mmCIF file of C-alpha atoms and ligand atoms in Angstrom:
data_model
loop_
_atom_site.group_PDB
_atom_site.id
_atom_site.type_symbol
_atom_site.label_atom_id
_atom_site.label_comp_id
_atom_site.label_asym_id
_atom_site.label_seq_id
_atom_site.Cartn_x
_atom_site.Cartn_y
_atom_site.Cartn_z
ATOM 1 C CA MET A 27 -7.037 -26.115 25.487
ATOM 2 C CA ASP A 28 -4.732 -22.966 25.656
ATOM 3 C CA LEU A 29 -4.309 -21.463 22.061
ATOM 4 C CA ASP A 30 -0.744 -20.198 23.179
ATOM 5 C CA GLN A 31 0.682 -23.892 23.097
ATOM 6 C CA ILE A 32 0.037 -23.877 19.221
ATOM 7 C CA SER A 33 0.658 -20.486 18.447
ATOM 8 C CA ARG A 34 4.464 -19.102 18.219
ATOM 9 C CA PRO A 35 5.652 -16.069 19.733
ATOM 10 C CA GLY A 36 7.239 -13.451 17.677
ATOM 11 C CA ARG A 37 11.081 -14.019 17.293
ATOM 12 C CA VAL A 38 14.670 -13.632 16.013
ATOM 13 C CA ALA A 39 16.648 -16.188 15.175
ATOM 14 C CA ASP A 40 19.769 -17.649 16.909
ATOM 15 C CA THR A 41 23.039 -16.767 14.927
ATOM 16 C CA ASP A 42 23.693 -19.379 12.118
ATOM 17 C CA GLU A 43 20.148 -20.932 12.897
ATOM 18 C CA ALA A 44 18.741 -22.178 9.566
ATOM 19 C CA ILE A 45 15.471 -21.385 7.885
ATOM 20 C CA SER A 46 13.032 -23.976 9.311
ATOM 21 C CA ALA A 47 10.256 -26.062 8.294
ATOM 22 C CA GLU A 48 7.663 -23.702 9.671
ATOM 23 C CA GLU A 49 9.490 -20.828 7.515
ATOM 24 C CA LEU A 50 9.670 -22.857 4.519
ATOM 25 C CA ALA A 51 5.841 -24.164 4.968
ATOM 26 C CA LEU A 52 4.918 -20.301 4.844
ATOM 27 C CA ALA A 53 7.317 -20.101 1.905
ATOM 28 C CA ALA A 54 5.500 -22.362 -0.210
ATOM 29 C CA ARG A 55 2.158 -20.878 0.439
ATOM 30 C CA ASN A 56 3.288 -17.615 -0.416
ATOM 31 C CA HIS A 57 5.414 -17.235 -3.080
ATOM 32 C CA GLY A 58 7.322 -14.266 -4.667
ATOM 33 C CA ILE A 59 7.456 -13.388 -8.310
ATOM 34 C CA PRO A 60 10.294 -14.874 -10.286
ATOM 35 C CA LEU A 61 12.376 -11.834 -10.849
ATOM 36 C CA GLU A 62 12.391 -12.405 -14.791
ATOM 37 C CA ALA A 63 8.898 -11.559 -14.464
ATOM 38 C CA LEU A 64 10.234 -8.047 -13.808
ATOM 39 C CA ARG A 65 10.609 -7.595 -17.411
ATOM 40 C CA TYR A 66 6.955 -7.044 -17.895
ATOM 41 C CA ASP A 67 5.023 -3.831 -17.112
ATOM 42 C CA LEU A 68 1.917 -5.500 -15.507
ATOM 43 C CA THR A 69 2.833 -9.061 -13.822
ATOM 44 C CA PRO A 70 1.311 -11.588 -15.446
ATOM 45 C CA PRO A 71 -1.449 -13.893 -13.677
ATOM 46 C CA GLY A 72 -0.056 -16.179 -11.391
ATOM 47 C CA LEU A 73 3.392 -14.421 -11.016
ATOM 48 C CA HIS A 74 2.483 -11.735 -8.830
ATOM 49 C CA TYR A 75 3.643 -12.301 -5.187
ATOM 50 C CA LEU A 76 0.986 -13.632 -2.781
ATOM 51 C CA LEU A 77 0.574 -12.895 1.285
ATOM 52 C CA ILE A 78 -2.043 -14.674 3.225
ATOM 53 C CA HIS A 79 -1.535 -14.800 6.763
ATOM 54 C CA TYR A 80 -4.259 -17.509 7.390
ATOM 55 C CA ASP A 81 -6.290 -19.857 4.595
ATOM 56 C CA ILE A 82 -7.865 -18.440 1.672
ATOM 57 C CA PRO A 83 -11.690 -18.381 2.390
ATOM 58 C CA LEU A 84 -14.150 -19.777 0.030
ATOM 59 C CA ALA A 85 -16.231 -16.947 -1.326
ATOM 60 C CA ASP A 86 -19.170 -17.187 -3.632
ATOM 61 C CA ALA A 87 -19.670 -13.589 -5.575
ATOM 62 C CA GLU A 88 -23.050 -14.337 -6.208
ATOM 63 C CA THR A 89 -24.129 -13.703 -2.450
ATOM 64 C CA TRP A 90 -20.900 -11.798 -1.175
ATOM 65 C CA GLN A 91 -21.977 -8.842 0.726
ATOM 66 C CA LEU A 92 -20.157 -5.626 1.961
ATOM 67 C CA ALA A 93 -21.333 -4.045 5.092
ATOM 68 C CA ILE A 94 -20.504 -0.328 5.160
ATOM 69 C CA GLY A 95 -21.255 0.858 8.913
ATOM 70 C CA GLY A 96 -20.164 2.787 12.277
ATOM 71 C CA ARG A 97 -19.594 6.537 12.585
ATOM 72 C CA VAL A 98 -21.557 6.934 9.280
ATOM 73 C CA ALA A 99 -25.410 8.449 9.046
ATOM 74 C CA ARG A 100 -26.587 6.033 6.559
ATOM 75 C CA PRO A 101 -25.030 2.319 7.205
ATOM 76 C CA THR A 102 -25.609 0.044 4.347
ATOM 77 C CA THR A 103 -24.771 -3.862 2.828
ATOM 78 C CA VAL A 104 -23.580 -3.628 -0.834
ATOM 79 C CA THR A 105 -23.497 -6.368 -3.105
ATOM 80 C CA LEU A 106 -20.894 -7.142 -5.727
ATOM 81 C CA ALA A 107 -23.735 -6.407 -8.201
ATOM 82 C CA ASP A 108 -23.937 -2.914 -6.835
ATOM 83 C CA LEU A 109 -20.573 -1.968 -6.751
ATOM 84 C CA ARG A 110 -20.231 -3.341 -10.552
ATOM 85 C CA ALA A 111 -23.099 -0.825 -11.388
ATOM 86 C CA ARG A 112 -21.387 2.131 -9.619
ATOM 87 C CA PRO A 113 -18.728 4.579 -11.798
ATOM 88 C CA ALA A 114 -15.334 2.546 -11.757
ATOM 89 C CA THR A 115 -11.538 3.902 -11.612
ATOM 90 C CA THR A 116 -8.772 1.649 -12.275
ATOM 91 C CA VAL A 117 -5.489 2.336 -11.000
ATOM 92 C CA ARG A 118 -1.872 0.533 -11.971
ATOM 93 C CA VAL A 119 -0.433 -0.162 -8.522
ATOM 94 C CA THR A 120 2.763 -1.836 -6.981
ATOM 95 C CA MET A 121 2.135 -3.799 -4.221
ATOM 96 C CA GLU A 122 5.023 -4.891 -1.890
ATOM 97 C CA CYS A 123 4.922 -7.016 1.231
ATOM 98 C CA ALA A 124 6.461 -5.072 4.530
ATOM 99 C CA GLY A 125 8.207 -8.376 5.301
ATOM 100 C CA ASN A 126 10.325 -8.123 1.780
ATOM 101 C CA GLY A 127 14.144 -8.313 2.614
ATOM 102 C CA ARG A 128 13.383 -10.033 5.943
ATOM 103 C CA ALA A 129 15.168 -13.526 5.246
ATOM 104 C CA ARG A 130 18.409 -11.511 4.517
ATOM 105 C CA LEU A 131 18.498 -9.580 8.025
ATOM 106 C CA GLN A 132 21.046 -10.834 10.617
ATOM 107 C CA PRO A 133 19.869 -12.200 12.542
ATOM 108 C CA ARG A 134 16.389 -13.186 11.105
ATOM 109 C CA PRO A 135 13.126 -12.319 12.158
ATOM 110 C CA VAL A 136 11.400 -15.631 11.944
ATOM 111 C CA SER A 137 8.404 -15.285 10.019
ATOM 112 C CA GLN A 138 7.510 -15.349 5.876
ATOM 113 C CA PRO A 139 11.282 -15.751 4.620
ATOM 114 C CA TRP A 140 11.106 -13.176 1.595
ATOM 115 C CA LEU A 141 14.933 -12.503 0.222
ATOM 116 C CA VAL A 142 13.420 -9.647 -2.395
ATOM 117 C CA GLU A 143 10.674 -11.055 -4.392
ATOM 118 C CA ALA A 144 7.549 -9.894 -2.482
ATOM 119 C CA VAL A 145 6.298 -7.456 -5.190
ATOM 120 C CA GLY A 146 3.959 -7.308 -7.967
ATOM 121 C CA THR A 147 2.329 -4.813 -10.326
ATOM 122 C CA ALA A 148 -1.531 -5.270 -11.229
ATOM 123 C CA GLU A 149 -4.426 -2.923 -12.729
ATOM 124 C CA TRP A 150 -7.101 -2.763 -10.083
ATOM 125 C CA THR A 151 -10.481 -1.691 -11.041
ATOM 126 C CA GLY A 152 -13.096 -0.964 -8.499
ATOM 127 C CA VAL A 153 -14.953 2.021 -6.956
ATOM 128 C CA PRO A 154 -13.059 4.532 -5.024
ATOM 129 C CA LEU A 155 -13.466 4.213 -1.156
ATOM 130 C CA ARG A 156 -14.611 8.002 -0.866
ATOM 131 C CA ASP A 157 -17.563 7.747 -2.919
ATOM 132 C CA LEU A 158 -18.764 4.737 -0.773
ATOM 133 C CA LEU A 159 -18.025 6.769 2.276
ATOM 134 C CA THR A 160 -19.663 9.870 0.940
ATOM 135 C CA ASP A 161 -22.669 8.077 0.012
ATOM 136 C CA ALA A 162 -22.796 6.839 3.638
ATOM 137 C CA GLY A 163 -22.151 10.168 5.316
ATOM 138 C CA VAL A 164 -19.044 10.156 7.776
ATOM 139 C CA ASP A 165 -19.970 11.430 10.848
ATOM 140 C CA PRO A 166 -18.177 14.932 11.699
ATOM 141 C CA GLY A 167 -15.843 12.983 14.527
ATOM 142 C CA ALA A 168 -15.072 9.794 12.822
ATOM 143 C CA VAL A 169 -10.962 9.149 13.217
ATOM 144 C CA ASP A 170 -10.589 5.905 11.522
ATOM 145 C CA VAL A 171 -11.760 3.421 9.140
ATOM 146 C CA VAL A 172 -11.409 -0.173 9.892
ATOM 147 C CA PHE A 173 -11.455 -3.194 6.948
ATOM 148 C CA THR A 174 -12.095 -6.822 7.920
ATOM 149 C CA GLY A 175 -11.493 -9.760 5.840
ATOM 150 C CA ALA A 176 -13.666 -12.981 5.841
ATOM 151 C CA ASP A 177 -10.283 -14.858 6.817
ATOM 152 C CA HIS A 178 -9.382 -16.134 10.252
ATOM 153 C CA GLY A 179 -7.173 -17.489 12.610
ATOM 154 C CA ILE A 180 -4.494 -16.866 15.408
ATOM 155 C CA GLU A 181 -1.311 -15.163 15.564
ATOM 156 C CA ARG A 182 1.042 -15.174 18.524
ATOM 157 C CA GLY A 183 -1.781 -16.619 20.674
ATOM 158 C CA VAL A 184 -4.557 -14.021 19.264
ATOM 159 C CA GLU A 185 -7.369 -15.315 17.749
ATOM 160 C CA GLN A 186 -8.912 -12.486 14.740
ATOM 161 C CA ASP A 187 -10.282 -11.899 11.583
ATOM 162 C CA TYR A 188 -7.728 -10.172 9.384
ATOM 163 C CA GLN A 189 -8.490 -6.528 10.189
ATOM 164 C CA ARG A 190 -6.576 -3.100 9.432
ATOM 165 C CA GLY A 191 -7.579 0.376 10.147
ATOM 166 C CA LEU A 192 -6.377 3.584 8.339
ATOM 167 C CA SER A 193 -6.908 6.956 9.413
ATOM 168 C CA LEU A 194 -10.148 8.587 7.731
ATOM 169 C CA ALA A 195 -7.502 11.174 6.009
ATOM 170 C CA ASP A 196 -5.647 7.968 4.236
ATOM 171 C CA ALA A 197 -9.134 6.206 3.615
ATOM 172 C CA MET A 198 -10.187 9.319 1.613
ATOM 173 C CA ALA A 199 -7.648 9.631 -0.954
ATOM 174 C CA PRO A 200 -8.759 9.238 -4.441
ATOM 175 C CA GLU A 201 -6.914 6.264 -5.238
ATOM 176 C CA VAL A 202 -7.856 4.278 -2.639
ATOM 177 C CA LEU A 203 -10.299 1.280 -3.850
ATOM 178 C CA VAL A 204 -12.864 -1.608 -3.216
ATOM 179 C CA ALA A 205 -11.164 -3.321 -6.094
ATOM 180 C CA TYR A 206 -13.284 -6.415 -7.813
ATOM 181 C CA ALA A 207 -11.010 -6.814 -10.619
ATOM 182 C CA MET A 208 -7.295 -7.416 -11.379
ATOM 183 C CA ASN A 209 -5.976 -6.864 -14.690
ATOM 184 C CA GLY A 210 -9.406 -6.882 -15.899
ATOM 185 C CA GLN A 211 -10.658 -9.919 -14.597
ATOM 186 C CA PRO A 212 -12.508 -10.988 -11.573
ATOM 187 C CA LEU A 213 -9.877 -11.033 -8.537
ATOM 188 C CA PRO A 214 -8.498 -14.654 -8.188
ATOM 189 C CA PRO A 215 -9.156 -16.851 -4.872
ATOM 190 C CA GLN A 216 -5.502 -15.853 -3.864
ATOM 191 C CA HIS A 217 -6.051 -11.935 -4.275
ATOM 192 C CA GLY A 218 -9.488 -11.543 -2.310
ATOM 193 C CA HIS A 219 -12.049 -12.863 -4.682
ATOM 194 C CA PRO A 220 -14.486 -11.143 -5.000
ATOM 195 C CA VAL A 221 -13.813 -7.563 -3.261
ATOM 196 C CA ARG A 222 -10.455 -6.364 -1.928
ATOM 197 C CA LEU A 223 -8.813 -2.851 -0.664
ATOM 198 C CA VAL A 224 -6.356 -1.389 -2.665
ATOM 199 C CA ALA A 225 -4.491 1.332 -0.754
ATOM 200 C CA PRO A 226 -1.760 2.553 -3.132
ATOM 201 C CA GLY A 227 1.411 3.202 -1.992
ATOM 202 C CA TRP A 228 1.110 1.533 1.228
ATOM 203 C CA TYR A 229 2.839 -1.717 1.896
ATOM 204 C CA GLY A 230 0.810 -4.755 1.233
ATOM 205 C CA MET A 231 -0.793 -5.433 4.877
ATOM 206 C CA ALA A 232 -3.164 -2.700 4.343
ATOM 207 C CA HIS A 233 -4.635 -3.674 1.246
ATOM 208 C CA VAL A 234 -7.208 -6.027 2.924
ATOM 209 C CA LYS A 235 -8.368 -9.219 0.856
ATOM 210 C CA TRP A 236 -11.906 -10.763 1.106
ATOM 211 C CA LEU A 237 -13.100 -7.516 2.531
ATOM 212 C CA ARG A 238 -16.497 -7.997 4.329
ATOM 213 C CA ASP A 239 -16.866 -5.271 6.348
ATOM 214 C CA ILE A 240 -15.975 -1.423 6.654
ATOM 215 C CA THR A 241 -16.482 0.350 9.650
ATOM 216 C CA VAL A 242 -15.925 3.978 10.621
ATOM 217 C CA THR A 243 -14.599 4.580 14.212
ATOM 218 C CA ASP A 244 -14.511 7.922 16.370
ATOM 219 C CA THR A 245 -11.364 6.486 18.488
ATOM 220 C CA PRO A 246 -8.140 5.399 16.631
ATOM 221 C CA PHE A 247 -8.251 1.536 15.882
ATOM 222 C CA THR A 248 -5.972 -0.704 18.339
ATOM 223 C CA GLY A 249 -6.421 -4.039 16.547
ATOM 224 C CA TYR A 250 -3.617 -6.720 16.375
ATOM 225 C CA GLN A 251 -2.549 -6.016 12.731
ATOM 226 C CA ASN A 252 -1.679 -2.249 13.584
ATOM 227 C CA ALA A 253 -0.791 -2.043 17.185
ATOM 228 C CA VAL A 254 0.811 -5.469 17.464
ATOM 229 C CA ALA A 255 2.060 -6.625 14.295
ATOM 230 C CA TYR A 256 3.430 -4.245 11.909
ATOM 231 C CA ARG A 257 5.661 -2.067 13.904
ATOM 232 C CA LEU A 258 9.240 -1.045 13.376
ATOM 233 C CA ARG A 259 10.476 -2.351 16.557
ATOM 234 C CA HIS A 260 14.264 -2.479 17.878
ATOM 235 C CA GLN A 261 13.216 -4.139 21.437
ATOM 236 C CA PRO A 262 10.689 -6.470 22.008
ATOM 237 C CA GLY A 263 8.704 -4.642 24.495
ATOM 238 C CA ASP A 264 9.162 -1.089 22.163
ATOM 239 C CA ASP A 265 5.726 0.961 21.148
ATOM 240 C CA GLY A 266 7.407 1.059 17.783
ATOM 241 C CA ASP A 267 6.313 3.376 14.706
ATOM 242 C CA PRO A 268 3.684 2.020 12.441
ATOM 243 C CA VAL A 269 4.687 0.205 8.902
ATOM 244 C CA THR A 270 2.908 2.560 6.475
ATOM 245 C CA ARG A 271 4.392 3.571 3.095
ATOM 246 C CA ILE A 272 6.359 1.490 0.638
ATOM 247 C CA ARG A 273 10.167 2.550 0.913
ATOM 248 C CA PRO A 274 12.045 3.312 -2.592
ATOM 249 C CA ARG A 275 13.621 -0.150 -4.007
ATOM 250 C CA ALA A 276 15.094 -1.401 -7.370
ATOM 251 C CA LEU A 277 15.294 -4.791 -8.623
ATOM 252 C CA LEU A 278 17.459 -5.887 -11.468
ATOM 253 C CA VAL A 279 16.249 -8.628 -13.977
ATOM 254 C CA PRO A 280 19.274 -10.937 -13.302
ATOM 255 C CA PRO A 281 21.015 -11.535 -16.822
ATOM 256 C CA GLY A 282 22.324 -14.173 -18.582
ATOM 257 C CA PHE A 283 21.241 -17.704 -17.258
ATOM 258 C CA PRO A 284 21.423 -19.245 -13.770
ATOM 259 C CA ASP A 285 22.891 -22.512 -11.927
ATOM 260 C CA PHE A 286 19.847 -23.997 -10.774
ATOM 261 C CA MET A 287 20.687 -24.584 -7.153
ATOM 262 C CA SER A 288 23.167 -21.352 -6.143
ATOM 263 C CA ARG A 289 21.171 -18.714 -8.913
ATOM 264 C CA THR A 290 24.462 -17.500 -9.762
ATOM 265 C CA ARG A 291 24.067 -15.771 -13.416
ATOM 266 C CA VAL A 292 26.587 -16.918 -15.954
ATOM 267 C CA VAL A 293 27.275 -14.174 -18.451
ATOM 268 C CA ASP A 294 29.694 -13.913 -21.865
ATOM 269 C CA ALA A 295 31.999 -10.785 -21.988
ATOM 270 C CA GLY A 296 31.100 -7.917 -23.450
ATOM 271 C CA VAL A 297 28.157 -5.540 -22.892
ATOM 272 C CA HIS A 298 24.951 -6.502 -21.491
ATOM 273 C CA LEU A 299 21.433 -4.059 -21.499
ATOM 274 C CA LEU A 300 20.670 -4.728 -17.661
ATOM 275 C CA GLU A 301 17.367 -4.070 -17.115
ATOM 276 C CA GLY A 302 15.121 -3.603 -13.978
ATOM 277 C CA ARG A 303 11.852 -1.932 -12.239
ATOM 278 C CA ALA A 304 12.072 0.866 -9.331
ATOM 279 C CA TRP A 305 9.449 1.699 -6.947
ATOM 280 C CA SER A 306 8.276 4.116 -4.194
ATOM 281 C CA GLY A 307 5.164 4.778 -2.263
ATOM 282 C CA GLN A 308 6.475 7.917 -0.351
ATOM 283 C CA ALA A 309 6.832 9.690 -3.868
ATOM 284 C CA PRO A 310 8.197 9.314 -6.913
ATOM 285 C CA VAL A 311 11.141 7.647 -8.006
ATOM 286 C CA THR A 312 13.794 10.369 -9.116
ATOM 287 C CA ALA A 313 16.710 8.391 -9.954
ATOM 288 C CA VAL A 314 18.172 4.934 -9.970
ATOM 289 C CA GLU A 315 21.904 3.791 -9.832
ATOM 290 C CA VAL A 316 23.535 0.824 -10.648
ATOM 291 C CA SER A 317 26.991 -1.019 -9.368
ATOM 292 C CA ALA A 318 28.723 -4.004 -10.676
ATOM 293 C CA ASP A 319 31.070 -4.118 -7.430
ATOM 294 C CA GLY A 320 28.459 -4.931 -4.505
ATOM 295 C CA GLY A 321 27.665 -1.195 -3.986
ATOM 296 C CA ARG A 322 31.254 -0.078 -3.577
ATOM 297 C CA THR A 323 30.937 2.284 -6.885
ATOM 298 C CA TRP A 324 27.780 3.282 -8.615
ATOM 299 C CA ALA A 325 26.964 4.686 -12.056
ATOM 300 C CA ALA A 326 23.332 6.356 -12.689
ATOM 301 C CA ALA A 327 21.216 4.205 -14.992
ATOM 302 C CA ASP A 328 18.502 5.258 -17.638
ATOM 303 C CA LEU A 329 15.223 5.792 -15.891
ATOM 304 C CA GLU A 330 12.304 5.516 -18.536
ATOM 305 C CA PRO A 331 9.900 8.155 -18.897
ATOM 306 C CA ASP A 332 7.219 9.078 -16.425
ATOM 307 C CA THR A 333 4.250 7.328 -17.905
ATOM 308 C CA GLY A 334 1.876 8.867 -15.145
ATOM 309 C CA HIS A 335 1.168 5.836 -13.461
ATOM 310 C CA ARG A 336 2.135 7.333 -10.340
ATOM 311 C CA TRP A 337 1.755 4.150 -7.764
ATOM 312 C CA ALA A 338 3.636 1.731 -10.483
ATOM 313 C CA TRP A 339 6.779 0.732 -10.756
ATOM 314 C CA ARG A 340 9.528 2.441 -13.375
ATOM 315 C CA ARG A 341 11.663 0.571 -15.860
ATOM 316 C CA PHE A 342 14.907 1.459 -15.784
ATOM 317 C CA THR A 343 17.967 0.199 -17.875
ATOM 318 C CA HIS A 344 21.755 0.307 -17.717
ATOM 319 C CA ARG A 345 24.346 -0.503 -20.192
ATOM 320 C CA TRP A 346 27.222 -3.080 -18.265
ATOM 321 C CA SER A 347 30.352 -4.097 -20.238
ATOM 322 C CA ALA A 348 31.165 -7.195 -18.162
ATOM 323 C CA ALA A 349 35.057 -8.514 -17.788
ATOM 324 C CA PRO A 350 35.740 -11.881 -17.277
ATOM 325 C CA GLY A 351 35.836 -13.004 -13.352
ATOM 326 C CA ARG A 352 33.123 -12.470 -10.561
ATOM 327 C CA HIS A 353 30.896 -9.650 -10.099
ATOM 328 C CA GLN A 354 27.923 -8.658 -7.564
ATOM 329 C CA LEU A 355 25.476 -6.753 -9.617
ATOM 330 C CA THR A 356 22.933 -4.185 -7.560
ATOM 331 C CA ALA A 357 20.749 -1.007 -7.990
ATOM 332 C CA ARG A 358 19.330 1.268 -5.752
ATOM 333 C CA ALA A 359 16.342 3.813 -6.014
ATOM 334 C CA HIS A 360 16.047 7.313 -4.502
ATOM 335 C CA ASP A 361 12.967 8.846 -4.099
ATOM 336 C CA ALA A 362 11.299 12.657 -4.107
ATOM 337 C CA THR A 363 11.650 12.722 -0.556
ATOM 338 C CA GLY A 364 15.318 12.443 -0.695
ATOM 339 C CA ALA A 365 15.611 8.597 0.745
ATOM 340 C CA ALA A 366 17.257 6.216 -1.006
ATOM 341 C CA GLN A 367 18.241 2.436 -0.438
ATOM 342 C CA PRO A 368 20.715 1.264 2.206
ATOM 343 C CA VAL A 369 23.689 -1.068 1.039
ATOM 344 C CA GLY A 370 23.801 -2.519 4.549
ATOM 345 C CA GLN A 371 20.720 -3.756 6.611
ATOM 346 C CA ASP A 372 18.328 -1.173 8.547
ATOM 347 C CA TRP A 373 17.589 -3.793 10.895
ATOM 348 C CA ASN A 374 14.256 -3.987 13.026
ATOM 349 C CA ARG A 375 12.778 -6.828 14.760
ATOM 350 C CA GLY A 376 9.692 -7.642 12.499
ATOM 351 C CA GLY A 377 11.877 -7.316 9.381
ATOM 352 C CA PHE A 378 9.742 -4.655 7.899
ATOM 353 C CA ALA A 379 10.108 -2.070 5.517
ATOM 354 C CA ASN A 380 13.717 -3.564 4.842
ATOM 355 C CA ASN A 381 14.611 -2.336 1.437
ATOM 356 C CA ALA A 382 18.399 -3.037 1.411
ATOM 357 C CA VAL A 383 19.756 -3.457 -1.927
ATOM 358 C CA GLN A 384 19.435 -6.700 -3.732
ATOM 359 C CA LEU A 385 22.509 -8.751 -4.645
ATOM 360 C CA VAL A 386 23.036 -10.644 -8.007
ATOM 361 C CA ASP A 387 26.208 -12.847 -8.020
ATOM 362 C CA VAL A 388 27.375 -13.016 -11.580
ATOM 363 C CA VAL A 389 30.262 -14.889 -13.140
ATOM 364 C CA CYS A 390 31.365 -13.730 -16.575
ATOM 365 C CA ARG A 391 33.128 -16.240 -18.703
HETATM 366 N N1 MTE B 408 -8.030 -10.723 4.709
HETATM 367 C C1 MTE B 408 -6.807 -10.504 4.486
HETATM 368 N N2 MTE B 408 -5.983 -9.595 3.623
HETATM 369 C C2 MTE B 408 -4.539 -9.319 3.552
HETATM 370 C C3 MTE B 408 -3.758 -10.347 3.980
HETATM 371 C C4 MTE B 408 -4.466 -11.319 4.568
HETATM 372 O O1 MTE B 408 -3.632 -12.366 4.907
HETATM 373 N N3 MTE B 408 -5.986 -11.525 4.857
HETATM 374 N N4 MTE B 408 -2.662 -10.163 3.863
HETATM 375 C C5 MTE B 408 -1.974 -8.991 3.894
HETATM 376 C C6 MTE B 408 -0.499 -8.813 3.266
HETATM 377 S S1 MTE B 408 0.060 -8.891 4.455
HETATM 378 C C7 MTE B 408 -0.331 -8.522 1.918
HETATM 379 S S2 MTE B 408 1.685 -8.092 1.755
HETATM 380 C C8 MTE B 408 -1.154 -8.501 0.644
HETATM 381 C C9 MTE B 408 -0.857 -9.488 -0.182
HETATM 382 O O2 MTE B 408 -1.390 -9.179 -1.241
HETATM 383 P P1 MTE B 408 -1.638 -10.177 -2.713
HETATM 384 O O3 MTE B 408 -1.505 -11.709 -2.025
HETATM 385 O O4 MTE B 408 -2.725 -9.807 -3.455
HETATM 386 O O5 MTE B 408 -0.220 -9.971 -3.427
HETATM 387 O O6 MTE B 408 -2.459 -9.025 1.424
HETATM 388 C C10 MTE B 408 -2.792 -8.079 2.463
HETATM 389 N N5 MTE B 408 -4.308 -8.448 2.758
HETATM 390 MO MO1 MO B 409 2.544 -8.666 3.799
#
């Protein structure tokens, strides 16, 4: 049987084509953060967004083995007990799916239909990857490190284990972890139990869950998730640049209370303290601005002092004087590379790394 018959090619929706039952099925499996949970520094358990390409594997922490091999002097296999016996590091990380914002693009890339909510912040504890690689003895000619999860599926006709590569230089960054705890607890099944990679600053696809194998290679990795899936393409045949680090983004906690279906917010006239979170994986956030007219005029928000958590979001606040009528709130983040969020869309076929500003419709009474 030809698997192409059940596996969809990558495509872009027709003009005015509604979200399909297939996209809804993905959205129901892979939930986002409820935007009101942006109030917490650390996203409470269960409210962190989720993205799982295939199925959550059934994993036993007692018997789990992580193989480390390829272009190393001393290939090895480590258990969870081996990892726990080593010096641990904890890093606070804001993780965001590269497809965040996709569902608002025109035309819409058909995939997991995120609006803006594919983000969360957790404290990950584990062993720095570079300690494990250094102990294994990386060969001088090594170029990439390939991470393989225990999950398996088909994507656009290609059967595969979920697998991503990082360059050796990126893999050796001190903040990259082989993590076994999330917010001080064993990883939950949906977040990679018992072991995952955490690559702070990178879009979510790099943080391989249910990690079972680390292989050092002396040729560039050309697996599906690096060479085919996560590329910024404008035409179907483009080679496309790889999706890498998180572009700046700010999200507001929607003020007031919501209408059930439209999610339009209702607030009373007067001064409201708006709050939100801003992050960038490229460079530290330098400023956040807020607009109450859909991005036509902007005012500087108050960015809370840097708490030293380089890889985590920062809180911002802004006093907004609401007058009766309809408003459209938004915020935009700037980072130290000079990048800022676009008000309009920056379209690509996969809808990746799309950081167009959030729009929050508000009725003030
Ligand atoms: N093994 C494996 N790792 C994976 C994935 C996956 O499907 N399988 N999804 C990736 C993607 S696309 C994202 S955005 C993040 C999501 O991590 P979270 O579900 O813990 O938030 O996991 C990444 N790691
Ligand atoms: Mo993702």
